[in-house]
Coordinates of C-alpha atoms and ligand atoms in Angstrom, one line a residue:
M1 CA 110.8 -6.4 50.2
G2 CA 109.6 -3.7 52.7
L3 CA 108.8 -5.3 56.6
H4 CA 106.2 -6.6 57.3
I5 CA 104.1 -7.1 60.9
G6 CA 105.7 -10.5 62.5
D7 CA 109.2 -10.1 60.2
T8 CA 112.2 -9.9 63.0
A9 CA 112.9 -6.6 63.0
P10 CA 116.0 -6.0 61.7
D11 CA 118.9 -5.5 63.8
F12 CA 121.7 -3.0 63.2
T13 CA 125.1 -1.0 64.9
Q14 CA 124.5 2.9 64.5
E15 CA 125.5 5.5 66.3
S16 CA 123.7 7.3 69.1
T17 CA 123.2 10.6 71.3
E18 CA 124.5 7.8 73.7
G19 CA 126.6 5.8 72.0
T20 CA 127.0 2.8 70.3
I21 CA 123.6 0.7 69.6
H22 CA 123.9 -2.9 68.8
F23 CA 119.6 -2.3 68.5
H24 CA 119.0 -6.1 69.6
Q25 CA 121.3 -6.1 72.0
W26 CA 120.2 -2.3 73.0
I27 CA 116.3 -3.9 73.5
G28 CA 117.5 -7.0 75.5
D29 CA 114.4 -8.5 77.2
K30 CA 112.2 -5.2 76.6
W31 CA 109.5 -4.1 74.0
A32 CA 111.2 -0.9 71.7
V33 CA 109.5 1.9 69.9
L34 CA 111.7 2.9 66.8
F35 CA 110.5 6.5 65.2
S36 CA 112.3 8.0 62.2
H37 CA 113.0 12.3 62.0
P38 CA 113.4 14.0 58.6
K39 CA 116.0 16.4 59.9
D40 CA 117.9 17.8 62.8
F41 CA 116.4 21.6 63.1
T42 CA 113.5 21.2 62.3
P43 CA 110.2 22.3 63.9
V44 CA 107.9 19.7 63.9
C45 CA 110.5 17.2 65.6
T46 CA 111.3 19.9 67.6
T47 CA 108.3 19.0 69.8
E48 CA 107.9 15.3 69.0
L49 CA 111.4 14.6 70.7
G50 CA 110.1 16.9 73.5
R51 CA 107.3 14.8 73.7
V52 CA 108.2 11.9 73.6
A53 CA 110.7 13.0 76.4
K54 CA 107.7 13.8 78.5
L55 CA 106.1 10.4 78.2
K56 CA 109.0 8.3 78.7
P57 CA 108.0 6.7 82.0
E58 CA 105.0 6.1 80.9
F59 CA 106.5 3.7 77.8
D60 CA 108.6 2.6 80.6
K61 CA 105.8 1.4 83.2
R62 CA 105.1 -0.7 79.7
N63 CA 108.4 -2.1 79.6
C64 CA 109.0 -0.1 76.7
K65 CA 112.4 1.3 75.0
V66 CA 112.1 4.3 72.7
I67 CA 114.9 5.3 70.3
G68 CA 114.4 8.2 68.1
L69 CA 116.3 8.2 64.6
S70 CA 117.4 11.4 62.1
V71 CA 119.2 12.0 59.4
D72 CA 122.0 14.0 60.9
D73 CA 125.2 13.0 62.0
V74 CA 125.5 12.8 66.1
A75 CA 127.5 15.9 66.8
S76 CA 124.4 17.9 64.9
H77 CA 121.6 15.9 67.0
R78 CA 124.0 16.8 70.3
R79 CA 123.8 20.5 69.1
W80 CA 119.8 20.5 68.7
V81 CA 119.2 18.8 72.1
G82 CA 120.2 21.7 73.5
D83 CA 117.0 23.8 71.6
I84 CA 114.4 20.8 72.3
E85 CA 115.5 21.4 75.5
E86 CA 114.6 24.8 76.2
T87 CA 112.0 24.6 73.5
Q88 CA 110.0 21.8 75.3
G89 CA 111.6 22.6 78.2
V90 CA 112.1 18.7 79.4
R91 CA 115.8 16.9 79.7
M92 CA 116.1 14.3 76.4
N93 CA 116.3 10.9 77.9
F94 CA 116.3 8.5 75.4
P95 CA 118.8 8.1 72.2
V96 CA 117.8 9.4 69.0
L97 CA 120.0 7.1 66.1
G98 CA 122.5 9.6 64.0
D99 CA 121.7 8.1 60.8
A100 CA 123.8 9.9 58.3
D101 CA 125.1 7.2 56.1
R102 CA 121.3 6.0 56.0
K103 CA 122.1 2.6 57.3
V104 CA 119.2 2.3 59.4
S105 CA 116.8 4.8 57.0
H106 CA 117.2 1.9 54.4
L107 CA 116.8 -0.7 56.4
Y108 CA 113.8 0.3 57.9
D109 CA 112.4 1.9 53.8
M110 CA 112.0 4.5 56.2
I111 CA 112.8 7.2 52.8
H112 CA 110.1 7.5 50.7
P113 CA 111.7 8.4 47.1
N114 CA 107.9 9.9 46.0
A115 CA 107.8 12.2 49.0
S116 CA 111.7 12.7 49.5
D117 CA 115.5 10.7 48.1
T118 CA 116.9 12.0 50.9
L119 CA 114.4 12.7 54.3
T120 CA 112.8 10.1 55.7
V121 CA 109.1 10.0 56.3
R122 CA 108.0 10.1 60.1
S123 CA 107.8 6.2 60.5
V124 CA 107.6 4.6 63.7
Y125 CA 107.8 0.4 64.9
V126 CA 106.9 -1.5 67.6
I127 CA 108.9 -3.8 68.4
D128 CA 107.8 -6.7 70.8
S129 CA 110.9 -8.1 73.6
N130 CA 111.5 -11.8 70.7
K131 CA 112.3 -8.6 67.7
K132 CA 109.6 -9.2 66.1
V133 CA 107.7 -6.4 64.2
R134 CA 103.8 -6.2 66.2
L135 CA 102.9 -2.8 64.4
M136 CA 103.8 0.2 62.0
I137 CA 103.0 3.9 61.4
T138 CA 103.6 6.5 58.4
Y139 CA 103.6 10.1 58.8
P140 CA 104.6 12.6 56.2
A141 CA 107.0 15.1 57.5
S142 CA 104.5 18.1 58.3
T143 CA 102.3 15.7 60.4
G144 CA 103.6 15.2 63.9
R145 CA 102.2 11.7 65.8
N146 CA 100.3 11.6 68.2
F147 CA 102.4 9.5 70.9
D148 CA 99.2 9.2 73.1
E149 CA 98.3 6.3 70.2
I150 CA 101.1 4.6 69.7
L151 CA 100.7 4.8 73.5
R152 CA 97.9 2.9 72.9
A153 CA 99.2 1.0 70.7
V154 CA 101.2 -0.9 72.6
D155 CA 98.6 -1.0 75.7
S156 CA 96.8 -2.9 72.8
L157 CA 99.3 -5.7 71.7
Q158 CA 100.3 -6.3 75.2
L159 CA 96.2 -6.8 76.4
T160 CA 96.3 -9.2 73.3
D161 CA 99.5 -11.0 73.7
R162 CA 98.1 -11.9 77.6
Y163 CA 94.1 -12.2 76.9
T164 CA 92.9 -13.9 74.1
V165 CA 91.2 -10.9 73.2
A166 CA 90.5 -8.1 70.9
T167 CA 90.3 -4.2 71.4
P168 CA 87.4 -2.2 69.9
V169 CA 87.9 1.3 68.3
D170 CA 89.3 3.6 70.3
W171 CA 89.5 1.1 73.0
K172 CA 91.7 2.3 75.9
Q173 CA 92.8 1.1 79.5
G174 CA 89.8 -0.3 81.4
D175 CA 87.4 -0.4 78.4
D176 CA 85.6 -3.0 77.5
V177 CA 87.6 -5.3 74.7
I178 CA 86.2 -8.1 72.5
I179 CA 86.3 -11.8 72.9
A180 CA 88.0 -13.7 69.9
P181 CA 85.7 -15.7 67.6
S182 CA 87.4 -18.4 67.9
I183 CA 86.3 -18.8 71.4
T184 CA 82.9 -20.9 71.6
D185 CA 83.1 -22.9 73.9
P186 CA 81.1 -22.5 77.0
K187 CA 83.2 -24.2 79.3
V188 CA 86.5 -22.3 78.2
L189 CA 84.2 -18.9 77.8
K190 CA 84.0 -19.2 81.7
E191 CA 86.9 -20.1 83.0
K192 CA 89.0 -17.8 80.9
F193 CA 85.6 -14.1 81.3
P194 CA 84.8 -14.9 84.8
K195 CA 83.4 -11.7 85.0
G196 CA 80.8 -12.6 82.3
Y197 CA 80.2 -11.3 78.4
R198 CA 77.9 -9.4 75.9
E199 CA 76.7 -10.9 72.9
L200 CA 76.0 -8.3 70.7
R201 CA 76.6 -11.0 68.3
P202 CA 77.7 -14.5 67.5
Y203 CA 81.2 -12.7 66.0
L204 CA 81.3 -9.3 68.8
R205 CA 80.9 -10.3 72.6
L206 CA 81.8 -7.5 74.5
T207 CA 83.9 -8.6 78.2
P208 CA 85.1 -6.0 80.6
Q209 CA 89.3 -5.7 80.8
P210 CA 91.0 -8.7 82.0
G211 CA 93.4 -8.7 85.0
K212 CA 92.2 -4.9 86.4
Ligands
LIG1 C1 109.4 19.8 60.7 O1 109.8 19.0 61.5 O2 108.9 20.6 60.9 C2 109.5 19.7 59.7 C3 110.6 18.9 58.9 C4 110.6 18.3 57.4 C5 109.8 18.7 56.1 C6 109.1 19.8 57.4 C7 108.7 19.6 58.5

């Protein structure tokens, strides 16, 4: 059966460009983004890995580690890193798993046989500090991902964990958020949302982002 939101992220031990990774131990008390690449020395992957290296300080701010995966071995990744650094103008600053045996790819259902029998698609897993899968995204090999969107989604997950709110369409940091429809007691509403709220419908109430 496939992996679902809310499941415990499968643990594994696998080699990476930064040595052996014991996944749950590596996550520790942080969040993590695990993302797969079809193959080394491919153009879209090269741009994605460079982008994530540039965004690493943003992931750090969110207490979130990043780790890539490609189905070639670590020796190949190490050769590829030189190309990524030269063409994307950035130092690689996070590990990339070597998954030539497809161990992690199979654990995380990253191989979609009707796309390719042997190569991973572009999967993204956001995993929280309790090692639970909180979000999954899947793109085909030919479409590069938008890692600003992944940061935005991490922001939403972390905000909605802290406050009983949800984030509306296209939400970004600082925008109004939605009050959970389950909160109806006026006293609780006042306590939790002292800045007040706008009621467009009884089920659609917007309030300034808490904690800002
Ligand atoms: C790429 O990263 O550019 C790529 C990888 C596999 C298939 C197509 C494109």
